């Protein structure tokens, strides 16, 4: 992604959705593994399918980001790290994470794997960015309820820290706080 060209990122909940996003001009896709992502209703990707998806995308110049964007219990953290390791072996371009404990473990085990702070992290302030940078994050997905002034401040601080900002411009909006909507969880 160049400084002046935004990256068009599309969801890919199945192989068919992935191929449609790539054919429609997406610069990148995000998808989930079989566990620990907020898109439980999607088909998602096992390790073999993930490798195939990354190969399909990379040969076409499209990046792939894996979502591990839910909170994990203590006894699930090891599995979360194993999923991240499998994703790195598959060649993903980054991991979108909500759980700070998991992100720290991933960053320790896989320091070269780019971490993106998920919208489920509810980052609504530029003040959060120095801590996220220290924890190994290179991108933050801004909370959708931010106004233009807050988003501008976030972008300025991110640029100062050498981080990028991702912003939702289309899709479902939560009735409550970005990524924390209980209604969505109940329906899903």
Tab-separated table of N, CA, C and O in Angstrom, residues 116-162:
chain	number	residue	atom	x	y	z
A	116	UNK	N	-2.401	-6.621	13.984
A	116	UNK	CA	-3.366	-5.544	13.782
A	116	UNK	C	-4.324	-5.562	14.961
A	116	UNK	O	-4.890	-6.611	15.287
A	117	UNK	N	-4.527	-4.421	15.592
A	117	UNK	CA	-5.460	-4.304	16.716
A	117	UNK	C	-6.878	-4.259	16.154
A	117	UNK	O	-7.254	-3.334	15.437
A	118	UNK	N	-7.674	-5.260	16.485
A	118	UNK	CA	-9.019	-5.416	15.944
A	118	UNK	C	-9.961	-4.308	16.393
A	118	UNK	O	-9.779	-3.705	17.448
A	119	UNK	N	-10.995	-4.067	15.606
A	119	UNK	CA	-12.037	-3.134	16.029
A	119	UNK	C	-12.691	-3.610	17.321
A	119	UNK	O	-13.187	-2.800	18.105
A	120	UNK	N	-12.664	-4.909	17.592
A	120	UNK	CA	-13.188	-5.436	18.842
A	120	UNK	C	-12.384	-4.973	20.046
A	120	UNK	O	-12.826	-5.100	21.180
A	121	UNK	N	-11.198	-4.417	19.816
A	121	UNK	CA	-10.402	-3.861	20.897
A	121	UNK	C	-10.952	-2.503	21.341
A	121	UNK	O	-10.558	-1.978	22.368
A	122	UNK	N	-11.839	-1.931	20.536
A	122	UNK	CA	-12.502	-0.651	20.854
A	122	UNK	C	-11.507	0.487	21.071
A	122	UNK	O	-11.603	1.236	22.038
A	123	UNK	N	-10.545	0.618	20.161
A	123	UNK	CA	-9.582	1.712	20.245
A	123	UNK	C	-10.277	2.988	19.762
A	123	UNK	O	-10.599	3.116	18.582
A	124	UNK	N	-10.517	3.892	20.691
A	124	UNK	CA	-11.232	5.136	20.386
A	124	UNK	C	-10.395	6.366	20.650
A	124	UNK	O	-10.877	7.481	20.530
A	125	UNK	N	-9.129	6.187	20.988
A	125	UNK	CA	-8.294	7.316	21.376
A	125	UNK	C	-6.874	7.149	20.858
A	125	UNK	O	-6.310	6.044	20.914
A	126	UNK	N	-6.305	8.245	20.416
A	126	UNK	CA	-4.906	8.231	19.981
A	126	UNK	C	-3.982	7.868	21.136
A	126	UNK	O	-2.887	7.352	20.920
A	127	UNK	N	-4.437	8.090	22.368
A	127	UNK	CA	-3.630	7.770	23.537
A	127	UNK	C	-3.328	6.287	23.690
A	127	UNK	O	-2.386	5.910	24.393
A	128	UNK	N	-4.098	5.426	23.053
A	128	UNK	CA	-3.864	3.977	23.136
A	128	UNK	C	-2.718	3.526	22.238
A	128	UNK	O	-2.148	2.455	22.454
A	129	UNK	N	-2.377	4.322	21.244
A	129	UNK	CA	-1.427	3.858	20.227
A	129	UNK	C	-0.012	3.612	20.734
A	129	UNK	O	0.606	2.624	20.324
A	130	UNK	N	0.564	4.453	21.603
A	130	UNK	CA	1.915	4.133	22.075
A	130	UNK	C	1.997	2.767	22.763
A	130	UNK	O	2.950	2.018	22.556
A	131	UNK	N	0.978	2.417	23.552
A	131	UNK	CA	0.964	1.109	24.206
A	131	UNK	C	0.838	-0.011	23.167
A	131	UNK	O	1.555	-1.015	23.240
A	132	UNK	N	-0.058	0.159	22.198
A	132	UNK	CA	-0.216	-0.864	21.161
A	132	UNK	C	1.076	-1.042	20.370
A	132	UNK	O	1.466	-2.162	20.057
A	133	UNK	N	1.743	0.048	20.060
A	133	UNK	CA	3.029	-0.014	19.347
A	133	UNK	C	4.050	-0.796	20.177
A	133	UNK	O	4.750	-1.665	19.659
A	134	UNK	N	4.098	-0.513	21.468
A	134	UNK	CA	5.014	-1.205	22.367
A	134	UNK	C	4.713	-2.697	22.428
A	134	UNK	O	5.620	-3.514	22.552
A	135	UNK	N	3.447	-3.058	22.294
A	135	UNK	CA	3.038	-4.463	22.323
A	135	UNK	C	3.241	-5.169	20.983
A	135	UNK	O	2.924	-6.343	20.847
A	136	UNK	N	3.717	-4.436	19.967
A	136	UNK	CA	4.036	-5.066	18.691
A	136	UNK	C	3.044	-4.833	17.575
A	136	UNK	O	3.196	-5.390	16.493
A	137	UNK	N	2.030	-4.010	17.808
A	137	UNK	CA	1.040	-3.756	16.766
A	137	UNK	C	1.579	-2.758	15.746
A	137	UNK	O	2.238	-1.783	16.100
A	138	UNK	N	1.267	-3.015	14.475
A	138	UNK	CA	1.665	-2.091	13.402
A	138	UNK	C	0.455	-1.407	12.781
A	138	UNK	O	0.601	-0.447	12.032
A	139	UNK	N	-0.750	-1.918	13.080
A	139	UNK	CA	-1.981	-1.343	12.530
A	139	UNK	C	-3.062	-1.378	13.598
A	139	UNK	O	-3.110	-2.301	14.405
A	140	UNK	N	-3.931	-0.389	13.567
A	140	UNK	CA	-5.096	-0.366	14.450
A	140	UNK	C	-6.341	-0.202	13.590
A	140	UNK	O	-6.353	0.592	12.655
A	141	UNK	N	-7.351	-1.010	13.895
A	141	UNK	CA	-8.637	-0.872	13.229
A	141	UNK	C	-9.479	0.032	14.123
A	141	UNK	O	-9.850	-0.353	15.233
A	142	UNK	N	-9.731	1.242	13.649
A	142	UNK	CA	-10.419	2.244	14.465
A	142	UNK	C	-11.833	1.796	14.819
A	142	UNK	O	-12.519	1.157	14.009
A	143	UNK	N	-12.254	2.140	16.019
A	143	UNK	CA	-13.634	1.866	16.425
A	143	UNK	C	-14.562	2.661	15.507
A	143	UNK	O	-14.302	3.817	15.173
A	144	UNK	N	-15.660	2.045	15.106
A	144	UNK	CA	-16.555	2.654	14.119
A	144	UNK	C	-17.322	3.851	14.664
A	144	UNK	O	-17.822	4.660	13.888
A	145	UNK	N	-17.438	3.990	15.971
A	145	UNK	CA	-18.205	5.094	16.524
A	145	UNK	C	-17.402	6.387	16.681
A	145	UNK	O	-17.918	7.380	17.173
A	146	UNK	N	-16.170	6.417	16.224
A	146	UNK	CA	-15.346	7.633	16.315
A	146	UNK	C	-15.868	8.703	15.361
A	146	UNK	O	-16.286	8.400	14.251
A	147	UNK	N	-15.778	9.961	15.794
A	147	UNK	CA	-16.148	11.050	14.892
A	147	UNK	C	-14.924	11.467	14.079
A	147	UNK	O	-13.805	10.953	14.283
A	148	UNK	N	-15.103	12.378	13.143
A	148	UNK	CA	-14.033	12.763	12.214
A	148	UNK	C	-12.829	13.358	12.941
A	148	UNK	O	-11.682	13.063	12.595
A	149	UNK	N	-13.059	14.187	13.960
A	149	UNK	CA	-11.953	14.801	14.700
A	149	UNK	C	-11.146	13.723	15.433
A	149	UNK	O	-9.911	13.714	15.378
A	150	UNK	N	-11.830	12.796	16.104
A	150	UNK	CA	-11.142	11.728	16.834
A	150	UNK	C	-10.353	10.834	15.885
A	150	UNK	O	-9.209	10.460	16.172
A	151	UNK	N	-10.945	10.524	14.761
A	151	UNK	CA	-10.268	9.689	13.774
A	151	UNK	C	-9.038	10.396	13.215
A	151	UNK	O	-7.981	9.789	13.041
A	152	UNK	N	-9.159	11.692	12.966
A	152	UNK	CA	-8.018	12.473	12.482
A	152	UNK	C	-6.871	12.449	13.492
A	152	UNK	O	-5.702	12.264	13.125
A	153	UNK	N	-7.195	12.628	14.766
A	153	UNK	CA	-6.167	12.593	15.817
A	153	UNK	C	-5.506	11.217	15.883
A	153	UNK	O	-4.287	11.111	16.055
A	154	UNK	N	-6.312	10.181	15.744
A	154	UNK	CA	-5.779	8.818	15.743
A	154	UNK	C	-4.811	8.630	14.577
A	154	UNK	O	-3.725	8.066	14.746
A	155	UNK	N	-5.180	9.113	13.409
A	155	UNK	CA	-4.337	8.968	12.215
A	155	UNK	C	-3.022	9.728	12.359
A	155	UNK	O	-1.964	9.231	11.957
A	156	UNK	N	-3.080	10.919	12.933
A	156	UNK	CA	-1.865	11.719	13.126
A	156	UNK	C	-0.903	10.989	14.064
A	156	UNK	O	0.297	10.880	13.799
A	157	UNK	N	-1.434	10.478	15.173
A	157	UNK	CA	-0.584	9.763	16.136
A	157	UNK	C	-0.054	8.471	15.519
A	157	UNK	O	1.118	8.119	15.717
A	158	UNK	N	-0.880	7.760	14.788
A	158	UNK	CA	-0.433	6.529	14.138
A	158	UNK	C	0.718	6.822	13.169
A	158	UNK	O	1.715	6.099	13.158
A	159	UNK	N	0.575	7.853	12.380
A	159	UNK	CA	1.644	8.207	11.440
A	159	UNK	C	2.929	8.545	12.185
A	159	UNK	O	4.009	8.126	11.790
A	160	UNK	N	2.803	9.283	13.289
A	160	UNK	CA	3.976	9.641	14.088
A	160	UNK	C	4.689	8.391	14.599
A	160	UNK	O	5.920	8.346	14.661
A	161	UNK	N	3.914	7.352	14.917
A	161	UNK	CA	4.477	6.116	15.465
A	161	UNK	C	4.835	5.086	14.389
A	161	UNK	O	5.309	4.001	14.709
A	162	UNK	N	4.577	5.416	13.128
A	162	UNK	CA	4.872	4.472	12.046
A	162	UNK	C	3.856	3.349	11.952
A	162	UNK	O	4.171	2.251	11.485
